[in-house]
Amino acid sequence: MDDDSTFETFFANPPEDIDLDALDRTRIPRHISCIMDGNGRWATARGLNRGEGHRAGIVSLREIITACVRLDVEVLSAYAFSTENWKRPEAEVNLLMHLFAQTFIQELPLLKRENVRVVFLGDISALPLETREVFERGLSETRDHTGMVLALAVNYGARAEIARAAKLIAARVAAGELAVEDIDEDVVANSLYTAGLPDPELVVRTSGEMRLSNYLLWQVAYAEFYITPTYWPDFNRWELLRAILAFQGRDRRFGGLSQKEDA
């Protein structure tokens, strides 16, 4: 994380196209979610191997975590490894798992300093032992933190998450703990990995791809989407502010009328 400890120092000297006075710090999205895409293409464009792209992507995530803490974001979630990513070459998967463990150990003291609470979305029990043990240590050592929640989606797939929720609800019904007629949206939401967290208000996808890739299908029902052609390793604090400023310029109606239409 960055050593700049205040909003003013961390966001000093913005690019010419960003007007910090236009940023309404009372309307920062409670939950920002990032689909971190483009590490491999970033590396290929520079004649590097894909592993270097993943390493650069970790640097970007560190900066975005810090930026969100400075902006008083309640939850930052990030799509780190999907259930489909196991199909990638074994060497790349092994490198990712090693990077997850190595980076988490390196960043844990700083996450603790920033009072960040770490949670995981997905089935981390299927991860290699070294990675799983590091993640479980992070869960334990940040459990009582009261600052921003960092929700890392690892071995995550939204369809698998919803199927898991259905099984949990069915088990409660079978045990007599829950009546079928009492199953509602809250029951489903509380059976997901994100139980207790607000739904994302802003979803950022880098590299220009126009799809969700099996990510938080239930939770993003009313999220605003910000698609940027920027590859994730180049996504920095200023790119994040551009996304937030775009979010603040939108009229969120949630199926109703805008204030102008209602008038």
Short mmCIF file of C-alpha atoms in Angstrom, two decimals:
data_model
loop_
_atom_site.label_atom_id
_atom_site.label_comp_id
_atom_site.label_asym_id
_atom_site.label_seq_id
_atom_site.Cartn_x
_atom_site.Cartn_y
_atom_site.Cartn_z
CA MET A 1 0.00 0.00 0.00
CA ASP A 2 0.96 3.60 -0.49
CA ASP A 3 2.47 5.53 2.40
CA ASP A 4 0.31 8.62 1.74
CA SER A 5 -1.98 8.61 4.75
CA THR A 6 -4.67 11.13 3.78
CA PHE A 7 -7.00 11.69 0.87
CA GLU A 8 -5.29 15.00 0.06
CA THR A 9 -1.78 13.53 -0.13
CA PHE A 10 -2.78 10.31 -1.88
CA PHE A 11 -4.74 12.15 -4.57
CA ALA A 12 -2.38 15.10 -4.94
CA ASN A 13 -1.52 16.39 -8.43
CA PRO A 14 -4.36 14.79 -10.44
CA PRO A 15 -4.28 14.65 -14.26
CA GLU A 16 -5.77 17.64 -16.07
CA ASP A 17 -8.99 15.80 -16.95
CA ILE A 18 -9.84 15.09 -13.29
CA ASP A 19 -11.43 17.85 -11.21
CA LEU A 20 -11.25 16.80 -7.58
CA ASP A 21 -13.72 19.56 -6.70
CA ALA A 22 -16.29 17.73 -8.83
CA LEU A 23 -15.96 14.61 -6.69
CA ASP A 24 -18.80 14.34 -4.16
CA ARG A 25 -17.20 12.49 -1.28
CA THR A 26 -20.63 11.99 0.31
CA ARG A 27 -21.71 9.91 -2.70
CA ILE A 28 -18.85 7.45 -2.99
CA PRO A 29 -20.17 3.96 -3.86
CA ARG A 30 -20.48 1.86 -0.73
CA HIS A 31 -19.26 -1.23 -2.56
CA ILE A 32 -16.96 -1.10 -5.58
CA SER A 33 -16.28 -4.36 -7.38
CA CYS A 34 -13.47 -4.91 -9.89
CA ILE A 35 -13.25 -7.52 -12.61
CA MET A 36 -9.50 -7.41 -13.03
CA ASP A 37 -8.94 -8.29 -16.68
CA GLY A 38 -6.06 -7.89 -19.10
CA ASN A 39 -2.95 -8.95 -17.17
CA GLY A 40 -1.87 -11.40 -19.85
CA ARG A 41 -2.55 -9.03 -22.76
CA TRP A 42 -0.72 -6.24 -20.94
CA ALA A 43 2.33 -8.49 -20.66
CA THR A 44 2.13 -9.76 -24.25
CA ALA A 45 1.94 -6.22 -25.59
CA ARG A 46 5.25 -5.54 -23.83
CA GLY A 47 6.98 -8.73 -24.92
CA LEU A 48 6.78 -10.17 -21.39
CA ASN A 49 5.49 -13.50 -20.16
CA ARG A 50 2.01 -13.68 -18.64
CA GLY A 51 3.45 -14.10 -15.17
CA GLU A 52 4.85 -10.58 -15.32
CA GLY A 53 1.38 -9.33 -16.13
CA HIS A 54 -0.02 -11.01 -13.03
CA ARG A 55 2.74 -9.49 -10.90
CA ALA A 56 1.97 -6.04 -12.31
CA GLY A 57 -1.72 -6.65 -11.63
CA ILE A 58 -0.97 -7.20 -7.95
CA VAL A 59 0.73 -3.80 -7.80
CA SER A 60 -2.42 -2.23 -9.26
CA LEU A 61 -4.65 -4.01 -6.76
CA ARG A 62 -2.49 -2.68 -3.93
CA GLU A 63 -2.98 0.87 -5.20
CA ILE A 64 -6.74 0.43 -5.62
CA ILE A 65 -7.07 -0.97 -2.10
CA THR A 66 -5.28 2.08 -0.74
CA ALA A 67 -7.35 4.44 -2.87
CA CYS A 68 -10.60 2.88 -1.64
CA VAL A 69 -9.48 3.16 1.97
CA ARG A 70 -8.71 6.87 1.42
CA LEU A 71 -12.14 7.33 -0.19
CA ASP A 72 -13.92 5.64 2.74
CA VAL A 73 -15.34 2.88 0.54
CA GLU A 74 -17.07 0.29 2.72
CA VAL A 75 -16.37 -2.77 0.54
CA LEU A 76 -13.93 -3.41 -2.27
CA SER A 77 -14.36 -6.75 -4.00
CA ALA A 78 -12.08 -8.12 -6.69
CA TYR A 79 -12.37 -11.09 -9.04
CA ALA A 80 -9.02 -12.77 -8.60
CA PHE A 81 -9.54 -16.37 -9.77
CA SER A 82 -12.67 -17.96 -11.20
CA THR A 83 -13.78 -21.57 -11.13
CA GLU A 84 -13.11 -21.56 -14.89
CA ASN A 85 -9.51 -20.36 -14.46
CA TRP A 86 -8.45 -23.90 -13.53
CA LYS A 87 -8.60 -24.56 -17.30
CA ARG A 88 -5.55 -22.34 -17.86
CA PRO A 89 -2.10 -23.92 -18.34
CA GLU A 90 -0.92 -25.67 -15.18
CA ALA A 91 2.21 -23.54 -14.96
CA GLU A 92 0.15 -20.33 -14.98
CA VAL A 93 -2.26 -21.65 -12.35
CA ASN A 94 0.63 -22.71 -10.13
CA LEU A 95 2.24 -19.29 -10.52
CA LEU A 96 -1.01 -17.56 -9.58
CA MET A 97 -1.40 -19.70 -6.48
CA HIS A 98 2.19 -18.93 -5.48
CA LEU A 99 1.65 -15.22 -6.07
CA PHE A 100 -1.55 -15.26 -4.01
CA ALA A 101 0.29 -16.76 -1.04
CA GLN A 102 3.44 -14.66 -1.40
CA THR A 103 1.58 -11.39 -1.88
CA PHE A 104 -0.83 -12.01 0.95
CA ILE A 105 2.01 -12.60 3.38
CA GLN A 106 3.74 -9.42 2.20
CA GLU A 107 0.60 -7.27 2.37
CA LEU A 108 -0.94 -8.61 5.58
CA PRO A 109 0.93 -6.19 7.90
CA LEU A 110 -0.25 -3.26 5.79
CA LEU A 111 -3.82 -4.56 5.63
CA LYS A 112 -3.70 -4.74 9.41
CA ARG A 113 -2.30 -1.22 9.65
CA GLU A 114 -5.15 0.06 7.47
CA ASN A 115 -7.74 -1.80 9.59
CA VAL A 116 -8.93 -3.73 6.51
CA ARG A 117 -11.01 -6.87 7.11
CA VAL A 118 -10.43 -9.63 4.58
CA VAL A 119 -13.12 -12.05 3.43
CA PHE A 120 -13.11 -14.56 0.61
CA LEU A 121 -15.83 -15.23 -1.92
CA GLY A 122 -15.58 -18.76 -3.28
CA ASP A 123 -14.46 -22.19 -2.18
CA ILE A 124 -10.94 -21.71 -0.87
CA SER A 125 -10.90 -25.26 0.51
CA ALA A 126 -9.98 -26.44 -3.00
CA LEU A 127 -6.82 -24.31 -3.15
CA PRO A 128 -3.29 -25.69 -2.62
CA LEU A 129 -2.38 -26.09 1.05
CA GLU A 130 0.18 -23.26 1.12
CA THR A 131 -2.24 -20.74 -0.38
CA ARG A 132 -5.14 -21.92 1.76
CA GLU A 133 -3.15 -21.65 4.99
CA VAL A 134 -2.06 -18.11 4.16
CA PHE A 135 -5.61 -17.09 3.34
CA GLU A 136 -6.93 -18.64 6.56
CA ARG A 137 -4.27 -16.74 8.50
CA GLY A 138 -5.44 -13.52 6.88
CA LEU A 139 -9.05 -14.28 7.79
CA SER A 140 -8.08 -14.92 11.39
CA GLU A 141 -5.79 -11.92 11.83
CA THR A 142 -8.16 -9.38 10.28
CA ARG A 143 -11.46 -10.78 11.57
CA ASP A 144 -11.94 -8.05 14.18
CA HIS A 145 -10.96 -5.14 11.94
CA THR A 146 -13.58 -2.42 11.59
CA GLY A 147 -12.41 -0.61 8.46
CA MET A 148 -12.98 -1.40 4.80
CA VAL A 149 -13.85 -4.96 3.82
CA LEU A 150 -11.66 -6.46 1.10
CA ALA A 151 -13.61 -9.31 -0.50
CA LEU A 152 -11.40 -11.43 -2.75
CA ALA A 153 -13.21 -13.77 -5.13
CA VAL A 154 -10.95 -16.81 -5.42
CA ASN A 155 -12.13 -20.10 -6.92
CA TYR A 156 -15.40 -18.28 -7.40
CA GLY A 157 -18.23 -18.77 -9.88
CA ALA A 158 -21.62 -17.13 -9.51
CA ARG A 159 -23.61 -20.10 -10.79
CA ALA A 160 -21.82 -22.39 -8.35
CA GLU A 161 -22.49 -19.86 -5.58
CA ILE A 162 -26.22 -19.79 -6.34
CA ALA A 163 -26.36 -23.60 -6.52
CA ARG A 164 -24.58 -23.74 -3.15
CA ALA A 165 -27.12 -21.28 -1.70
CA ALA A 166 -29.98 -23.45 -2.99
CA LYS A 167 -28.49 -26.48 -1.25
CA LEU A 168 -28.08 -24.58 2.02
CA ILE A 169 -31.67 -23.37 1.88
CA ALA A 170 -32.95 -26.85 0.99
CA ALA A 171 -31.06 -28.31 3.95
CA ARG A 172 -32.70 -25.77 6.28
CA VAL A 173 -36.13 -26.67 4.90
CA ALA A 174 -35.42 -30.40 5.28
CA ALA A 175 -34.31 -29.84 8.89
CA GLY A 176 -37.51 -27.97 9.68
CA GLU A 177 -35.64 -24.72 10.33
CA LEU A 178 -37.28 -22.86 7.43
CA ALA A 179 -40.68 -23.07 5.75
CA VAL A 180 -40.84 -23.04 1.97
CA GLU A 181 -43.19 -20.06 2.00
CA ASP A 182 -40.66 -18.07 4.01
CA ILE A 183 -37.99 -18.28 1.29
CA ASP A 184 -37.55 -14.78 -0.08
CA GLU A 185 -34.79 -12.62 -1.55
CA ASP A 186 -33.29 -11.95 1.88
CA VAL A 187 -33.02 -15.68 2.60
CA VAL A 188 -31.22 -16.22 -0.70
CA ALA A 189 -28.93 -13.21 -0.19
CA ASN A 190 -28.00 -14.40 3.28
CA SER A 191 -27.02 -17.80 1.85
CA LEU A 192 -24.48 -16.34 -0.58
CA TYR A 193 -20.78 -15.78 0.04
CA THR A 194 -21.52 -12.04 0.30
CA ALA A 195 -23.98 -12.42 3.18
CA GLY A 196 -23.84 -9.31 5.37
CA LEU A 197 -22.19 -7.15 2.72
CA PRO A 198 -23.97 -4.46 0.69
CA ASP A 199 -24.44 -5.26 -2.99
CA PRO A 200 -21.97 -3.62 -5.38
CA GLU A 201 -23.04 -0.18 -6.54
CA LEU A 202 -20.23 0.18 -9.06
CA VAL A 203 -18.69 -2.64 -11.10
CA VAL A 204 -15.47 -1.85 -12.96
CA ARG A 205 -14.27 -4.11 -15.74
CA THR A 206 -10.92 -3.46 -17.34
CA SER A 207 -9.58 -4.42 -20.79
CA GLY A 208 -12.81 -3.44 -22.57
CA GLU A 209 -14.62 -6.76 -22.24
CA MET A 210 -18.42 -6.41 -22.15
CA ARG A 211 -19.43 -9.39 -20.02
CA LEU A 212 -19.75 -10.47 -16.40
CA SER A 213 -17.85 -13.76 -16.75
CA ASN A 214 -19.97 -15.58 -14.16
CA TYR A 215 -19.32 -12.97 -11.49
CA LEU A 216 -21.76 -11.90 -8.73
CA LEU A 217 -24.80 -12.56 -10.94
CA TRP A 218 -27.26 -12.12 -8.06
CA GLN A 219 -25.53 -9.19 -6.35
CA VAL A 220 -25.07 -6.85 -9.33
CA ALA A 221 -28.76 -6.66 -10.27
CA TYR A 222 -28.78 -2.85 -9.90
CA ALA A 223 -25.08 -2.04 -10.07
CA GLU A 224 -23.72 0.60 -12.41
CA PHE A 225 -21.11 -0.70 -14.86
CA TYR A 226 -17.96 1.09 -15.93
CA ILE A 227 -16.08 -0.54 -18.80
CA THR A 228 -12.62 0.76 -19.65
CA PRO A 229 -10.19 -0.42 -22.35
CA THR A 230 -7.37 0.03 -19.84
CA TYR A 231 -5.68 -3.24 -18.90
CA TRP A 232 -5.75 -3.99 -15.19
CA PRO A 233 -1.99 -3.38 -14.59
CA ASP A 234 -2.51 0.18 -15.86
CA PHE A 235 -5.63 0.77 -13.76
CA ASN A 236 -4.55 3.20 -11.03
CA ARG A 237 -6.02 5.69 -8.57
CA TRP A 238 -6.86 8.15 -11.34
CA GLU A 239 -8.66 5.52 -13.39
CA LEU A 240 -10.65 4.68 -10.28
CA LEU A 241 -11.62 8.32 -9.81
CA ARG A 242 -12.75 8.49 -13.43
CA ALA A 243 -15.00 5.50 -12.76
CA ILE A 244 -16.44 7.07 -9.61
CA LEU A 245 -17.04 10.41 -11.32
CA ALA A 246 -18.88 8.57 -14.11
CA PHE A 247 -20.94 6.77 -11.48
CA GLN A 248 -21.85 10.03 -9.79
CA GLY A 249 -23.03 11.45 -13.10
CA ARG A 250 -25.60 8.71 -13.64
CA ASP A 251 -29.30 8.71 -12.75
CA ARG A 252 -29.94 5.56 -10.71
CA ARG A 253 -33.69 4.82 -10.95
CA PHE A 254 -33.91 1.21 -9.69
CA GLY A 255 -36.86 0.58 -12.02
CA GLY A 256 -38.66 3.79 -11.07
CA LEU A 257 -38.64 7.29 -12.53
CA SER A 258 -35.85 9.79 -12.32
CA GLN A 259 -36.42 12.88 -10.21
CA LYS A 260 -36.93 14.91 -13.40
CA GLU A 261 -39.46 12.42 -14.80
CA ASP A 262 -41.25 12.19 -11.45
CA ALA A 263 -41.62 15.96 -11.35
#
